[in-house]
Amino acid sequence: MTQAPAIPKATRRRHDQEIIALAVPAFGALVAEPLFVMADSAIVGHLGTAQLAGLGVASALLTTAVSIFVFLAYATTAAVARRVGAGDLQSAIRQGMDGIWLALLLGAAVIATVLPLAPGIVNLFGASDTAAPYATTYLRISALGIPAMLIVLAATGVLRGLQDTRTPLYVAIAGFVANAVLNAGLVYGAGLGIAGSAWGTVIAQCGMAAAYLTVVVRGARRHGASLRPDAAGIRASAQAGAPLLVRTLSLRAILMIATAVAARLGDADIAAHQIILSLWSLLAFALDAIAIAGQAIIGRYLGANDSEGARLACRRMIQWGIATGTGLGLLVVAARPLFLPLFTGDSVVRNAALPALLMVALSQPICGIVFVLDGVLMGAGDGPYLAGAMVVTLVVFAPVALLVPAVGGGLTALWAAMTLMMTVRMLTLWLRSRSGRWIVTGATR
């Protein structure tokens, strides 16, 4: 097999500048998102253990519900970027508006489901008798902000498709500050307790949605794009997002299986697993930022009918993924003795986590390739393949992970199974990227 020719230096430099310009602000916005939950936890934690436990259950439910609809950002980014590449900004923003209308409809459906079923959902997830009332209160109030959260996802996709990741960063920072101030004022100043925290989050999310809508509406008026809902466009957005929904649900199933297996290994192992999973998620933000850049850049190249540019951009982003993953892996190895004491003083938990962290470190270059190729194929609108590949990965991972307790394996064996899962993902994505079948040019796929 002949080796692919080297990317010309000028082309490599141009790609590097594009990746940095998009990925760095995207990373900042991604990191800002979990700070909402951290701020809520810090403020509610001083109300009492039951309130904090209730917040923990409700916020986990909300995070899961919103993450399921992350396709609103991914599919919108790809569709808008294609039209930007084709030079049709009016159509690009019109496509983005269809995604926003879909987000509003989905948000309304979630509210209609959550409000009456909140107590049952909370009990289903095992909240204690003392924590359940607080969880129900927080969930019911916060559910009112779900349409705003989903609008934020879709509008973020619009701006990413327009090659703008700075505005989402600024909105995320402003939202975090507003959320912290509102929470403190409503919880303690107004004496509303956990309900005040929920209302603070709802108001902050609505403010973020309003900021995004202001930017998108201005762009629509500037380029003469209609703001009215279009049934065909909304339906097309839903169809484009459906495969990515399957992909996301399969990934969530993998993470839930891993947590369930860790729980069967014992208290120390599940505690260590949660610590490692939090680090794994943080590392994923850095790699996901490159993937977001990939979505925007690849979509733009394909929309401009530049298949060679898309290939070269893909190759350069893979190099970025490998380099970033290797650097993160080395950082994990070096920081292990410093990282674990931040979370636990239990030597048993630390001893369980240390070798598993080595497995996480070794897997980071693989993760780098996976995240980048995921972004490339999303940018190409190759959702059906991504859905199928993730289902295959789930089918491979599930029996291997479930065998870990049966064969006497510990947490390190579980994270070896997680590394296998990422390796399967890498192989399926690499085969697709090598085939070139993802390269479909034009303003629409």
PDB file of N, CA and C in Angstrom, residues 43-124:
ATOM      1  N   ILE A  43     -23.739  25.588  46.210  1.00  0.00           N
ATOM      2  CA  ILE A  43     -24.694  26.451  46.921  1.00  0.00           C
ATOM      3  C   ILE A  43     -25.723  25.621  47.683  1.00  0.00           C
ATOM      4  N   VAL A  44     -26.281  24.596  47.022  1.00  0.00           N
ATOM      5  CA  VAL A  44     -27.311  23.766  47.663  1.00  0.00           C
ATOM      6  C   VAL A  44     -26.711  22.913  48.770  1.00  0.00           C
ATOM      7  N   GLY A  45     -25.435  22.547  48.618  1.00  0.00           N
ATOM      8  CA  GLY A  45     -24.792  21.687  49.611  1.00  0.00           C
ATOM      9  C   GLY A  45     -24.836  22.247  51.017  1.00  0.00           C
ATOM     10  N   HIS A  46     -24.882  23.571  51.132  1.00  0.00           N
ATOM     11  CA  HIS A  46     -24.926  24.194  52.460  1.00  0.00           C
ATOM     12  C   HIS A  46     -26.333  24.202  53.073  1.00  0.00           C
ATOM     13  N   LEU A  47     -27.329  23.783  52.292  1.00  0.00           N
ATOM     14  CA  LEU A  47     -28.682  23.680  52.839  1.00  0.00           C
ATOM     15  C   LEU A  47     -28.859  22.410  53.666  1.00  0.00           C
ATOM     16  N   GLY A  48     -28.108  21.353  53.289  1.00  0.00           N
ATOM     17  CA  GLY A  48     -28.226  20.087  54.010  1.00  0.00           C
ATOM     18  C   GLY A  48     -27.969  18.903  53.100  1.00  0.00           C
ATOM     19  N   THR A  49     -27.751  17.753  53.720  1.00  0.00           N
ATOM     20  CA  THR A  49     -27.440  16.546  52.961  1.00  0.00           C
ATOM     21  C   THR A  49     -28.610  16.092  52.104  1.00  0.00           C
ATOM     22  N   ALA A  50     -29.819  16.157  52.638  1.00  0.00           N
ATOM     23  CA  ALA A  50     -30.996  15.708  51.884  1.00  0.00           C
ATOM     24  C   ALA A  50     -31.201  16.566  50.636  1.00  0.00           C
ATOM     25  N   GLN A  51     -31.020  17.873  50.795  1.00  0.00           N
ATOM     26  CA  GLN A  51     -31.171  18.761  49.640  1.00  0.00           C
ATOM     27  C   GLN A  51     -30.124  18.468  48.567  1.00  0.00           C
ATOM     28  N   LEU A  52     -28.871  18.247  49.007  1.00  0.00           N
ATOM     29  CA  LEU A  52     -27.801  17.953  48.056  1.00  0.00           C
ATOM     30  C   LEU A  52     -28.053  16.619  47.355  1.00  0.00           C
ATOM     31  N   ALA A  53     -28.538  15.643  48.103  1.00  0.00           N
ATOM     32  CA  ALA A  53     -28.852  14.345  47.503  1.00  0.00           C
ATOM     33  C   ALA A  53     -29.977  14.488  46.477  1.00  0.00           C
ATOM     34  N   GLY A  54     -30.975  15.290  46.822  1.00  0.00           N
ATOM     35  CA  GLY A  54     -32.075  15.533  45.885  1.00  0.00           C
ATOM     36  C   GLY A  54     -31.588  16.216  44.621  1.00  0.00           C
ATOM     37  N   LEU A  55     -30.701  17.197  44.787  1.00  0.00           N
ATOM     38  CA  LEU A  55     -30.119  17.867  43.631  1.00  0.00           C
ATOM     39  C   LEU A  55     -29.338  16.878  42.769  1.00  0.00           C
ATOM     40  N   GLY A  56     -28.602  15.972  43.428  1.00  0.00           N
ATOM     41  CA  GLY A  56     -27.804  14.999  42.692  1.00  0.00           C
ATOM     42  C   GLY A  56     -28.660  14.133  41.788  1.00  0.00           C
ATOM     43  N   VAL A  57     -29.785  13.654  42.316  1.00  0.00           N
ATOM     44  CA  VAL A  57     -30.686  12.815  41.522  1.00  0.00           C
ATOM     45  C   VAL A  57     -31.309  13.618  40.380  1.00  0.00           C
ATOM     46  N   ALA A  58     -31.834  14.790  40.698  1.00  0.00           N
ATOM     47  CA  ALA A  58     -32.534  15.595  39.689  1.00  0.00           C
ATOM     48  C   ALA A  58     -31.585  16.077  38.601  1.00  0.00           C
ATOM     49  N   SER A  59     -30.399  16.533  38.979  1.00  0.00           N
ATOM     50  CA  SER A  59     -29.461  17.039  37.980  1.00  0.00           C
ATOM     51  C   SER A  59     -28.969  15.921  37.072  1.00  0.00           C
ATOM     52  N   ALA A  60     -28.809  14.717  37.629  1.00  0.00           N
ATOM     53  CA  ALA A  60     -28.407  13.574  36.793  1.00  0.00           C
ATOM     54  C   ALA A  60     -29.485  13.265  35.765  1.00  0.00           C
ATOM     55  N   LEU A  61     -30.760  13.333  36.186  1.00  0.00           N
ATOM     56  CA  LEU A  61     -31.866  13.090  35.259  1.00  0.00           C
ATOM     57  C   LEU A  61     -31.916  14.159  34.171  1.00  0.00           C
ATOM     58  N   LEU A  62     -31.741  15.417  34.565  1.00  0.00           N
ATOM     59  CA  LEU A  62     -31.779  16.514  33.592  1.00  0.00           C
ATOM     60  C   LEU A  62     -30.620  16.420  32.610  1.00  0.00           C
ATOM     61  N   THR A  63     -29.421  16.133  33.143  1.00  0.00           N
ATOM     62  CA  THR A  63     -28.249  16.021  32.277  1.00  0.00           C
ATOM     63  C   THR A  63     -28.427  14.904  31.260  1.00  0.00           C
ATOM     64  N   THR A  64     -28.972  13.776  31.716  1.00  0.00           N
ATOM     65  CA  THR A  64     -29.212  12.656  30.802  1.00  0.00           C
ATOM     66  C   THR A  64     -30.234  13.027  29.745  1.00  0.00           C
ATOM     67  N   ALA A  65     -31.322  13.673  30.170  1.00  0.00           N
ATOM     68  CA  ALA A  65     -32.380  14.046  29.231  1.00  0.00           C
ATOM     69  C   ALA A  65     -31.857  14.991  28.158  1.00  0.00           C
ATOM     70  N   VAL A  66     -31.083  15.991  28.567  1.00  0.00           N
ATOM     71  CA  VAL A  66     -30.570  16.977  27.610  1.00  0.00           C
ATOM     72  C   VAL A  66     -29.508  16.355  26.704  1.00  0.00           C
ATOM     73  N   SER A  67     -28.649  15.503  27.274  1.00  0.00           N
ATOM     74  CA  SER A  67     -27.576  14.912  26.472  1.00  0.00           C
ATOM     75  C   SER A  67     -28.119  14.017  25.369  1.00  0.00           C
ATOM     76  N   ILE A  68     -29.283  13.434  25.587  1.00  0.00           N
ATOM     77  CA  ILE A  68     -29.907  12.592  24.551  1.00  0.00           C
ATOM     78  C   ILE A  68     -30.182  13.416  23.290  1.00  0.00           C
ATOM     79  N   PHE A  69     -30.469  14.706  23.480  1.00  0.00           N
ATOM     80  CA  PHE A  69     -30.822  15.569  22.352  1.00  0.00           C
ATOM     81  C   PHE A  69     -29.629  16.367  21.818  1.00  0.00           C
ATOM     82  N   VAL A  70     -28.419  15.927  22.133  1.00  0.00           N
ATOM     83  CA  VAL A  70     -27.232  16.648  21.655  1.00  0.00           C
ATOM     84  C   VAL A  70     -27.145  16.605  20.136  1.00  0.00           C
ATOM     85  N   PHE A  71     -27.895  15.697  19.510  1.00  0.00           N
ATOM     86  CA  PHE A  71     -27.915  15.663  18.046  1.00  0.00           C
ATOM     87  C   PHE A  71     -28.407  16.984  17.458  1.00  0.00           C
ATOM     88  N   LEU A  72     -29.159  17.764  18.254  1.00  0.00           N
ATOM     89  CA  LEU A  72     -29.619  19.068  17.771  1.00  0.00           C
ATOM     90  C   LEU A  72     -28.437  19.960  17.406  1.00  0.00           C
ATOM     91  N   ALA A  73     -27.360  19.860  18.177  1.00  0.00           N
ATOM     92  CA  ALA A  73     -26.154  20.632  17.865  1.00  0.00           C
ATOM     93  C   ALA A  73     -25.384  19.995  16.720  1.00  0.00           C
ATOM     94  N   TYR A  74     -25.188  18.673  16.790  1.00  0.00           N
ATOM     95  CA  TYR A  74     -24.345  17.989  15.801  1.00  0.00           C
ATOM     96  C   TYR A  74     -24.928  18.064  14.395  1.00  0.00           C
ATOM     97  N   ALA A  75     -26.214  17.681  14.256  1.00  0.00           N
ATOM     98  CA  ALA A  75     -26.828  17.660  12.931  1.00  0.00           C
ATOM     99  C   ALA A  75     -26.953  19.068  12.353  1.00  0.00           C
ATOM    100  N   THR A  76     -27.254  20.048  13.208  1.00  0.00           N
ATOM    101  CA  THR A  76     -27.388  21.421  12.727  1.00  0.00           C
ATOM    102  C   THR A  76     -26.048  21.974  12.267  1.00  0.00           C
ATOM    103  N   THR A  77     -24.979  21.666  13.010  1.00  0.00           N
ATOM    104  CA  THR A  77     -23.646  22.126  12.610  1.00  0.00           C
ATOM    105  C   THR A  77     -23.308  21.657  11.199  1.00  0.00           C
ATOM    106  N   ALA A  78     -23.505  20.362  10.943  1.00  0.00           N
ATOM    107  CA  ALA A  78     -23.155  19.794   9.641  1.00  0.00           C
ATOM    108  C   ALA A  78     -23.988  20.410   8.520  1.00  0.00           C
ATOM    109  N   ALA A  79     -25.293  20.522   8.741  1.00  0.00           N
ATOM    110  CA  ALA A  79     -26.185  21.034   7.697  1.00  0.00           C
ATOM    111  C   ALA A  79     -25.888  22.499   7.383  1.00  0.00           C
ATOM    112  N   VAL A  80     -25.673  23.299   8.424  1.00  0.00           N
ATOM    113  CA  VAL A  80     -25.394  24.724   8.220  1.00  0.00           C
ATOM    114  C   VAL A  80     -24.033  24.911   7.558  1.00  0.00           C
ATOM    115  N   ALA A  81     -23.023  24.162   8.015  1.00  0.00           N
ATOM    116  CA  ALA A  81     -21.673  24.301   7.454  1.00  0.00           C
ATOM    117  C   ALA A  81     -21.653  23.977   5.965  1.00  0.00           C
ATOM    118  N   ARG A  82     -22.413  22.975   5.526  1.00  0.00           N
ATOM    119  CA  ARG A  82     -22.477  22.647   4.101  1.00  0.00           C
ATOM    120  C   ARG A  82     -22.977  23.839   3.294  1.00  0.00           C
ATOM    121  N   ARG A  83     -24.013  24.469   3.779  1.00  0.00           N
ATOM    122  CA  ARG A  83     -24.580  25.595   3.044  1.00  0.00           C
ATOM    123  C   ARG A  83     -23.662  26.811   3.089  1.00  0.00           C
ATOM    124  N   VAL A  84     -22.922  26.950   4.173  1.00  0.00           N
ATOM    125  CA  VAL A  84     -21.914  28.016   4.231  1.00  0.00           C
ATOM    126  C   VAL A  84     -20.840  27.765   3.169  1.00  0.00           C
ATOM    127  N   GLY A  85     -20.396  26.509   3.069  1.00  0.00           N
ATOM    128  CA  GLY A  85     -19.409  26.171   2.048  1.00  0.00           C
ATOM    129  C   GLY A  85     -19.915  26.419   0.644  1.00  0.00           C
ATOM    130  N   ALA A  86     -21.214  26.218   0.431  1.00  0.00           N
ATOM    131  CA  ALA A  86     -21.808  26.453  -0.881  1.00  0.00           C
ATOM    132  C   ALA A  86     -22.049  27.934  -1.141  1.00  0.00           C
ATOM    133  N   GLY A  87     -21.802  28.778  -0.126  1.00  0.00           N
ATOM    134  CA  GLY A  87     -21.969  30.216  -0.297  1.00  0.00           C
ATOM    135  C   GLY A  87     -23.395  30.700  -0.156  1.00  0.00           C
ATOM    136  N   ASP A  88     -24.280  29.878   0.390  1.00  0.00           N
ATOM    137  CA  ASP A  88     -25.697  30.229   0.531  1.00  0.00           C
ATOM    138  C   ASP A  88     -26.005  30.470   2.010  1.00  0.00           C
ATOM    139  N   LEU A  89     -25.689  31.657   2.501  1.00  0.00           N
ATOM    140  CA  LEU A  89     -25.880  31.965   3.920  1.00  0.00           C
ATOM    141  C   LEU A  89     -27.363  32.039   4.275  1.00  0.00           C
ATOM    142  N   GLN A  90     -28.185  32.478   3.354  1.00  0.00           N
ATOM    143  CA  GLN A  90     -29.624  32.543   3.621  1.00  0.00           C
ATOM    144  C   GLN A  90     -30.165  31.149   3.916  1.00  0.00           C
ATOM    145  N   SER A  91     -29.816  30.195   3.066  1.00  0.00           N
ATOM    146  CA  SER A  91     -30.263  28.814   3.270  1.00  0.00           C
ATOM    147  C   SER A  91     -29.651  28.213   4.534  1.00  0.00           C
ATOM    148  N   ALA A  92     -28.394  28.597   4.831  1.00  0.00           N
ATOM    149  CA  ALA A  92     -27.721  28.079   6.024  1.00  0.00           C
ATOM    150  C   ALA A  92     -28.476  28.486   7.289  1.00  0.00           C
ATOM    151  N   ILE A  93     -28.850  29.750   7.360  1.00  0.00           N
ATOM    152  CA  ILE A  93     -29.555  30.224   8.550  1.00  0.00           C
ATOM    153  C   ILE A  93     -30.977  29.676   8.587  1.00  0.00           C
ATOM    154  N   ARG A  94     -31.597  29.524   7.427  1.00  0.00           N
ATOM    155  CA  ARG A  94     -32.927  28.916   7.372  1.00  0.00           C
ATOM    156  C   ARG A  94     -32.883  27.487   7.908  1.00  0.00           C
ATOM    157  N   GLN A  95     -31.826  26.758   7.525  1.00  0.00           N
ATOM    158  CA  GLN A  95     -31.641  25.400   8.048  1.00  0.00           C
ATOM    159  C   GLN A  95     -31.477  25.424   9.556  1.00  0.00           C
ATOM    160  N   GLY A  96     -30.714  26.402  10.048  1.00  0.00           N
ATOM    161  CA  GLY A  96     -30.526  26.539  11.484  1.00  0.00           C
ATOM    162  C   GLY A  96     -31.816  26.831  12.217  1.00  0.00           C
ATOM    163  N   MET A  97     -32.681  27.656  11.624  1.00  0.00           N
ATOM    164  CA  MET A  97     -33.970  27.956  12.243  1.00  0.00           C
ATOM    165  C   MET A  97     -34.842  26.709  12.336  1.00  0.00           C
ATOM    166  N   ASP A  98     -34.757  25.835  11.335  1.00  0.00           N
ATOM    167  CA  ASP A  98     -35.514  24.584  11.402  1.00  0.00           C
ATOM    168  C   ASP A  98     -35.072  23.757  12.607  1.00  0.00           C
ATOM    169  N   GLY A  99     -33.754  23.720  12.865  1.00  0.00           N
ATOM    170  CA  GLY A  99     -33.235  23.007  14.031  1.00  0.00           C
ATOM    171  C   GLY A  99     -33.716  23.620  15.337  1.00  0.00           C
ATOM    172  N   ILE A 100     -33.789  24.942  15.379  1.00  0.00           N
ATOM    173  CA  ILE A 100     -34.256  25.626  16.592  1.00  0.00           C
ATOM    174  C   ILE A 100     -35.737  25.355  16.834  1.00  0.00           C
ATOM    175  N   TRP A 101     -36.551  25.377  15.778  1.00  0.00           N
ATOM    176  CA  TRP A 101     -37.974  25.059  15.935  1.00  0.00           C
ATOM    177  C   TRP A 101     -38.161  23.621  16.410  1.00  0.00           C
ATOM    178  N   LEU A 102     -37.326  22.704  15.878  1.00  0.00           N
ATOM    179  CA  LEU A 102     -37.391  21.313  16.336  1.00  0.00           C
ATOM    180  C   LEU A 102     -37.045  21.224  17.821  1.00  0.00           C
ATOM    181  N   ALA A 103     -36.042  21.974  18.256  1.00  0.00           N
ATOM    182  CA  ALA A 103     -35.652  21.993  19.671  1.00  0.00           C
ATOM    183  C   ALA A 103     -36.804  22.468  20.543  1.00  0.00           C
ATOM    184  N   LEU A 104     -37.517  23.486  20.082  1.00  0.00           N
ATOM    185  CA  LEU A 104     -38.646  24.021  20.850  1.00  0.00           C
ATOM    186  C   LEU A 104     -39.757  22.980  20.981  1.00  0.00           C
ATOM    187  N   LEU A 105     -40.038  22.272  19.903  1.00  0.00           N
ATOM    188  CA  LEU A 105     -41.086  21.241  19.936  1.00  0.00           C
ATOM    189  C   LEU A 105     -40.697  20.086  20.859  1.00  0.00           C
ATOM    190  N   LEU A 106     -39.450  19.656  20.767  1.00  0.00           N
ATOM    191  CA  LEU A 106     -38.980  18.568  21.635  1.00  0.00           C
ATOM    192  C   LEU A 106     -38.993  18.994  23.099  1.00  0.00           C
ATOM    193  N   GLY A 107     -38.606  20.238  23.357  1.00  0.00           N
ATOM    194  CA  GLY A 107     -38.605  20.747  24.724  1.00  0.00           C
ATOM    195  C   GLY A 107     -40.001  20.762  25.315  1.00  0.00           C
ATOM    196  N   ALA A 108     -40.984  21.168  24.518  1.00  0.00           N
ATOM    197  CA  ALA A 108     -42.372  21.179  24.993  1.00  0.00           C
ATOM    198  C   ALA A 108     -42.838  19.763  25.310  1.00  0.00           C
ATOM    199  N   ALA A 109     -42.433  18.798  24.482  1.00  0.00           N
ATOM    200  CA  ALA A 109     -42.816  17.407  24.719  1.00  0.00           C
ATOM    201  C   ALA A 109     -42.190  16.878  26.008  1.00  0.00           C
ATOM    202  N   VAL A 110     -40.951  17.260  26.277  1.00  0.00           N
ATOM    203  CA  VAL A 110     -40.282  16.817  27.503  1.00  0.00           C
ATOM    204  C   VAL A 110     -40.971  17.397  28.727  1.00  0.00           C
ATOM    205  N   ILE A 111     -41.330  18.682  28.671  1.00  0.00           N
ATOM    206  CA  ILE A 111     -42.049  19.306  29.792  1.00  0.00           C
ATOM    207  C   ILE A 111     -43.354  18.567  30.065  1.00  0.00           C
ATOM    208  N   ALA A 112     -44.099  18.290  28.996  1.00  0.00           N
ATOM    209  CA  ALA A 112     -45.393  17.607  29.156  1.00  0.00           C
ATOM    210  C   ALA A 112     -45.228  16.225  29.771  1.00  0.00           C
ATOM    211  N   THR A 113     -44.066  15.620  29.581  1.00  0.00           N
ATOM    212  CA  THR A 113     -43.800  14.290  30.147  1.00  0.00           C
ATOM    213  C   THR A 113     -43.301  14.378  31.584  1.00  0.00           C
ATOM    214  N   VAL A 114     -42.384  15.294  31.833  1.00  0.00           N
ATOM    215  CA  VAL A 114     -41.696  15.341  33.131  1.00  0.00           C
ATOM    216  C   VAL A 114     -42.596  15.878  34.245  1.00  0.00           C
ATOM    217  N   LEU A 115     -43.351  16.937  33.977  1.00  0.00           N
ATOM    218  CA  LEU A 115     -44.117  17.578  35.052  1.00  0.00           C
ATOM    219  C   LEU A 115     -45.044  16.601  35.786  1.00  0.00           C
ATOM    220  N   PRO A 116     -45.873  15.836  35.091  1.00  0.00           N
ATOM    221  CA  PRO A 116     -46.766  14.921  35.831  1.00  0.00           C
ATOM    222  C   PRO A 116     -46.053  13.676  36.363  1.00  0.00           C
ATOM    223  N   LEU A 117     -44.954  13.275  35.726  1.00  0.00           N
ATOM    224  CA  LEU A 117     -44.306  12.017  36.094  1.00  0.00           C
ATOM    225  C   LEU A 117     -43.093  12.202  37.011  1.00  0.00           C
ATOM    226  N   ALA A 118     -42.796  13.442  37.403  1.00  0.00           N
ATOM    227  CA  ALA A 118     -41.575  13.714  38.171  1.00  0.00           C
ATOM    228  C   ALA A 118     -41.443  12.852  39.433  1.00  0.00           C
ATOM    229  N   PRO A 119     -42.473  12.735  40.285  1.00  0.00           N
ATOM    230  CA  PRO A 119     -42.305  11.915  41.497  1.00  0.00           C
ATOM    231  C   PRO A 119     -41.960  10.459  41.182  1.00  0.00           C
ATOM    232  N   GLY A 120     -42.654   9.888  40.184  1.00  0.00           N
ATOM    233  CA  GLY A 120     -42.373   8.502  39.818  1.00  0.00           C
ATOM    234  C   GLY A 120     -40.980   8.318  39.257  1.00  0.00           C
ATOM    235  N   ILE A 121     -40.512   9.295  38.438  1.00  0.00           N
ATOM    236  CA  ILE A 121     -39.170   9.210  37.858  1.00  0.00           C
ATOM    237  C   ILE A 121     -38.118   9.262  38.958  1.00  0.00           C
ATOM    238  N   VAL A 122     -38.321  10.154  39.913  1.00  0.00           N
ATOM    239  CA  VAL A 122     -37.381  10.292  41.032  1.00  0.00           C
ATOM    240  C   VAL A 122     -37.313   8.999  41.842  1.00  0.00           C
ATOM    241  N   ASN A 123     -38.467   8.414  42.135  1.00  0.00           N
ATOM    242  CA  ASN A 123     -38.489   7.159  42.894  1.00  0.00           C
ATOM    243  C   ASN A 123     -37.853   6.017  42.114  1.00  0.00           C
ATOM    244  N   LEU A 124     -38.059   6.016  40.805  1.00  0.00           N
ATOM    245  CA  LEU A 124     -37.487   4.972  39.956  1.00  0.00           C
ATOM    246  C   LEU A 124     -35.963   4.980  40.027  1.00  0.00           C
TER     247      LEU A 124
END
